[in-house]
CSV table of C-alpha atoms and ligand atoms in Angstrom, one decimal:
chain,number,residue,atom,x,y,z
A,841,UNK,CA,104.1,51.6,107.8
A,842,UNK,CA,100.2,51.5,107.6
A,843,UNK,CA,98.8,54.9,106.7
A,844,UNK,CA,94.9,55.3,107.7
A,845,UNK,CA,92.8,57.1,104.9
A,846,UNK,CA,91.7,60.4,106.1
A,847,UNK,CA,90.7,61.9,102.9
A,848,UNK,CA,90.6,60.6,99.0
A,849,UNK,CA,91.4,62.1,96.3
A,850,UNK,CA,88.4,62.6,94.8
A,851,UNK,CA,87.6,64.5,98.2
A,852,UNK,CA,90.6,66.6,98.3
A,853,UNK,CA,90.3,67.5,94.4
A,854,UNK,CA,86.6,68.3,94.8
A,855,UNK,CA,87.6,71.2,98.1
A,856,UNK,CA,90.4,72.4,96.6
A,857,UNK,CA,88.6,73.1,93.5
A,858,UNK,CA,85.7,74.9,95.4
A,859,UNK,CA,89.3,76.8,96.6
A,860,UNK,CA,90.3,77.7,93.8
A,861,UNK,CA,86.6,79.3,92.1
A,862,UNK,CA,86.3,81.2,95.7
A,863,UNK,CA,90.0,82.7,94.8
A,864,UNK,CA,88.6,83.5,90.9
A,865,UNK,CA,85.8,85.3,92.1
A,866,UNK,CA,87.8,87.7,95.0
A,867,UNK,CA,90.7,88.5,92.7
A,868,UNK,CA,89.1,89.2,89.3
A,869,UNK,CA,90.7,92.1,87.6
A,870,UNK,CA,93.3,92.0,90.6
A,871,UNK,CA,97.7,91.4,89.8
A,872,UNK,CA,97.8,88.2,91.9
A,873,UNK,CA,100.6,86.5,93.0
A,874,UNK,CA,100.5,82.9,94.8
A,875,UNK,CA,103.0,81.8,97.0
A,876,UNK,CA,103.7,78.3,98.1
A,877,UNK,CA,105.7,77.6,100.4
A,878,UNK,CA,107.8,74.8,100.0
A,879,UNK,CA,108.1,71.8,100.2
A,880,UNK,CA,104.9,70.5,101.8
A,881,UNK,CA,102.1,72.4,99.9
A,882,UNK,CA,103.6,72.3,96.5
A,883,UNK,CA,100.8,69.8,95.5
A,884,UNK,CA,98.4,71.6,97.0
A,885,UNK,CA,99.4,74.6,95.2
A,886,UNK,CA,99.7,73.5,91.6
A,887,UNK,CA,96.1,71.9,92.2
A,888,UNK,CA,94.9,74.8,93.5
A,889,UNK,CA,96.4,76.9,90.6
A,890,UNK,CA,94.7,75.7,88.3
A,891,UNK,CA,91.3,75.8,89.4
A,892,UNK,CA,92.5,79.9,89.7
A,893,UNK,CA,90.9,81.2,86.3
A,894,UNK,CA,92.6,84.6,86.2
A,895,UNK,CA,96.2,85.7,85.2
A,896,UNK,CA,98.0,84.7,88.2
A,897,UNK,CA,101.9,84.7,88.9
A,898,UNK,CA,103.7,81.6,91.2
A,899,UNK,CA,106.2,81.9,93.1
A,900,UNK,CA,107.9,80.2,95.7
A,901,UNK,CA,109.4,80.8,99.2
A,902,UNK,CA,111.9,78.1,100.8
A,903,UNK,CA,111.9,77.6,104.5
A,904,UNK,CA,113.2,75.8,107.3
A,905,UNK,CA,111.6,75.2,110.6
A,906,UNK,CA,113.8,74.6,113.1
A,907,UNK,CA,112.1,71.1,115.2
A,908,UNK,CA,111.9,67.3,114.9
A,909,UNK,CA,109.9,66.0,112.3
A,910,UNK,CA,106.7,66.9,113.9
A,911,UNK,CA,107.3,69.6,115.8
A,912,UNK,CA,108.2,72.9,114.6
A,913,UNK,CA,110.0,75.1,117.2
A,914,UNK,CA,108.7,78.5,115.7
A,915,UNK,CA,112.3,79.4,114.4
A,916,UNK,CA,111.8,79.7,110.5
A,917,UNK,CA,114.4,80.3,108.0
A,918,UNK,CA,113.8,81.6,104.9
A,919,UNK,CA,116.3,79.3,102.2
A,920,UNK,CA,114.8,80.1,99.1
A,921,UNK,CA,113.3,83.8,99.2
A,922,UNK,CA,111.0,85.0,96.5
A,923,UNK,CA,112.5,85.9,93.2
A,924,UNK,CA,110.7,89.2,92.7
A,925,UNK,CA,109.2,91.9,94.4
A,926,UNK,CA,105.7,91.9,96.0
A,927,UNK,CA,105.2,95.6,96.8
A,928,UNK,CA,101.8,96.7,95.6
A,929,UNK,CA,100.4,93.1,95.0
A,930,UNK,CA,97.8,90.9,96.5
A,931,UNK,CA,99.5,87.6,97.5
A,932,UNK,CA,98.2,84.6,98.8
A,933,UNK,CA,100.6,82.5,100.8
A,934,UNK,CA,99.6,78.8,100.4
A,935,UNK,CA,100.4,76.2,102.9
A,936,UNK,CA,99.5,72.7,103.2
A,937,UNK,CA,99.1,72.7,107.2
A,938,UNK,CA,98.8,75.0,110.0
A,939,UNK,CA,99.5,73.2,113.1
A,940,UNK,CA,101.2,75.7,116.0
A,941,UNK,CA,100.9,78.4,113.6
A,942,UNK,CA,104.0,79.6,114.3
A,943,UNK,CA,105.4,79.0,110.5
A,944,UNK,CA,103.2,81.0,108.7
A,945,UNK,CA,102.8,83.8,111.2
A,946,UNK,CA,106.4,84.2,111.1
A,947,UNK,CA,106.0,84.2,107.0
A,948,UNK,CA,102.9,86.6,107.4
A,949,UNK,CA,105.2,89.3,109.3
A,950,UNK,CA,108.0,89.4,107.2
A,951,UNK,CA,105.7,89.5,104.0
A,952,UNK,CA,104.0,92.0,105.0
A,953,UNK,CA,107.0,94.4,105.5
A,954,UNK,CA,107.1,94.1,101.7
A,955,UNK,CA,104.0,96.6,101.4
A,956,UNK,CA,101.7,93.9,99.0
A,957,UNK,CA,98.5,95.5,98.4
A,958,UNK,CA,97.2,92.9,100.0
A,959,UNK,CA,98.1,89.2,101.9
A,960,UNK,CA,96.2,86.2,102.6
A,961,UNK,CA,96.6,82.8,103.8
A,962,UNK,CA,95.1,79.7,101.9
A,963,UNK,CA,96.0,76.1,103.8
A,964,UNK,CA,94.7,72.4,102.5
A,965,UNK,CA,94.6,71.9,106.5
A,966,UNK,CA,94.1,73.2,109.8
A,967,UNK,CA,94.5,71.5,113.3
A,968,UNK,CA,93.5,74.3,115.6
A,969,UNK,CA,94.4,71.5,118.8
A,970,UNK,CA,98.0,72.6,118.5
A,971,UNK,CA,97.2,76.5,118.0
A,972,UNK,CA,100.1,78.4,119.3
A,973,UNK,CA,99.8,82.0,117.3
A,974,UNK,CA,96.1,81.9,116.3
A,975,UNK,CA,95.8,82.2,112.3
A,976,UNK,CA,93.1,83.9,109.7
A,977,UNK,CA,93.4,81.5,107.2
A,978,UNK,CA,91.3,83.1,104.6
A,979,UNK,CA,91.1,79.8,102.3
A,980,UNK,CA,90.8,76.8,104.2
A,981,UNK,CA,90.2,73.0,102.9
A,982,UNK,CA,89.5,71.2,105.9
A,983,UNK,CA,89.8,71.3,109.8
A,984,UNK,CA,91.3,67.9,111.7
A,985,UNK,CA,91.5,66.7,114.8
A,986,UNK,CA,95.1,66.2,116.2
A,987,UNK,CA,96.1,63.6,113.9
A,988,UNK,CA,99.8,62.9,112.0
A,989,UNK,CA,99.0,63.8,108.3
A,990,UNK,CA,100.8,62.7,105.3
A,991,UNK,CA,100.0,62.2,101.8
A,992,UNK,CA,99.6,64.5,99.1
A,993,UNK,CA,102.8,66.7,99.9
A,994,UNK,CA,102.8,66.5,103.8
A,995,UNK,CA,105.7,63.7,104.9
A,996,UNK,CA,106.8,61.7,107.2
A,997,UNK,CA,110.9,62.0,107.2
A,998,UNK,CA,110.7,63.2,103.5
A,999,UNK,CA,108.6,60.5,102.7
A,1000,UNK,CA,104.7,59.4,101.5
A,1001,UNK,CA,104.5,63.3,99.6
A,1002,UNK,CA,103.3,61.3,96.8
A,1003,UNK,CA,100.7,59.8,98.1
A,1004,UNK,CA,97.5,61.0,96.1
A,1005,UNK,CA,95.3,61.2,99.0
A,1006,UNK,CA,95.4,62.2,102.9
A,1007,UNK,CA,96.2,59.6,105.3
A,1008,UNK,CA,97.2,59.2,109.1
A,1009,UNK,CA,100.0,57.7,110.7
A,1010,UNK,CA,99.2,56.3,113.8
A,1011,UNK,CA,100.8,56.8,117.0
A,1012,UNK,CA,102.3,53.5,117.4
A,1013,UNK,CA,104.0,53.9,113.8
A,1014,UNK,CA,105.6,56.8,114.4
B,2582,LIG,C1,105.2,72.0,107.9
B,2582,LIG,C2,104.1,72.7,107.1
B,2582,LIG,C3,104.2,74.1,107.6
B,2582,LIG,C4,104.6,73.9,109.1
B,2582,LIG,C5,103.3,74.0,109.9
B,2582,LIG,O1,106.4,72.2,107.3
B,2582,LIG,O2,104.4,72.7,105.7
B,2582,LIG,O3,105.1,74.9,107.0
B,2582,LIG,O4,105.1,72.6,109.2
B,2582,LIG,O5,103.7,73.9,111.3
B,2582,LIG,P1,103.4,75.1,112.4
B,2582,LIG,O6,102.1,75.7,112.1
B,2582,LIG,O7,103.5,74.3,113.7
B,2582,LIG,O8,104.6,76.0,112.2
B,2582,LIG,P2,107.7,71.2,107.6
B,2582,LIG,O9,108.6,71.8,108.6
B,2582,LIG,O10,107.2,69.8,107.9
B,2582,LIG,O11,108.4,71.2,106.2
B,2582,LIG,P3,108.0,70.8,104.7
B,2582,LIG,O12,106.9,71.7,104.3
B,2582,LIG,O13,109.2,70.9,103.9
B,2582,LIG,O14,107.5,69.3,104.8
């Protein structure tokens, strides 16, 4: 299936770097905890980790949104759930895409019943075309156009996450 660059990697690695110093310079001498949530932004993430120079903890949630493969109905369930307590925290969730925003609102609420001190959304992409529940996303990388994404985490039925940069599937491939 041909997949149409979107971004390279050089590109992506350059953003998510200027990411990452942003995050460094808002949390100094804060307890942060990052939270990607799986599976599509776990590259994102362990970029974007380590262009985080503080003490920062990981860890993960686990979800699955209910839909086809490229369209999420807005029913999310939480599989994995995080492994320790966030209460008095600042957390950033990370996702690799908001497209309805439906996933990570849903994510949002419930996290936030968790009292952190603080909680704020950093996503590699954005495509505001398809907003359903409009989204602060504190940390952005880049906005698209309505386009299928995959590549560097995002997939296509489970496949082309390991793809090192960002590339489109077009229409007639899919
Ligand atoms: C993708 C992405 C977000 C969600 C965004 O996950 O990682 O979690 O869809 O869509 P929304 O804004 O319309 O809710 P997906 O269900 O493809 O699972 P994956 O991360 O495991 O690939």
């Amino acid at each position: 299936m041909p997949i149409h660059p979107l971004f390279d990697a050089g590109t992506i690695a350059e953003r998510v770097a200027e990411l990452g110093h942003a995050i460094t310079r808002d949390y100094a001498g804060k307890d942060l905890v990052v939270v990607p949530i799986l599976k599509g932004s776990y590259v994102f993430a362990a970029d974007l980790v380590r262009h985080i120079a503080l003490d920062v903890a990981v860890d993960f949630l686990g979800v699955r949104s209910y839909g086809d493969d490229q369209n999420s109905s807005g029913v999310v369930q939480i599989t994995t759930d995080l492994s320790r307590s966030i209460e008095g925290k600042h957390v950033i969730l990370v996702e690799d895409i908001v497209d309805t925003g439906l996933t990570i609102s849903y994510l949002y609420d419930n996290l936030v019943t968790r009292q952190p001190a603080s909680l704020k959304i950093a996503s590699l992409l954005h495509k505001p075309a398809r907003t359903r529940v409009p989204v602060k996303i504190d940390y952005l990388g880049f906005t698209i156009d309505d386009v299928f994404v995959v590549g560097y985490g995002l997939d296509y039925g489970q496949k082309f996450r390991n793809l090192p940069y960002l590339g489109i599937v077009a229409n007639e491939d899919r």
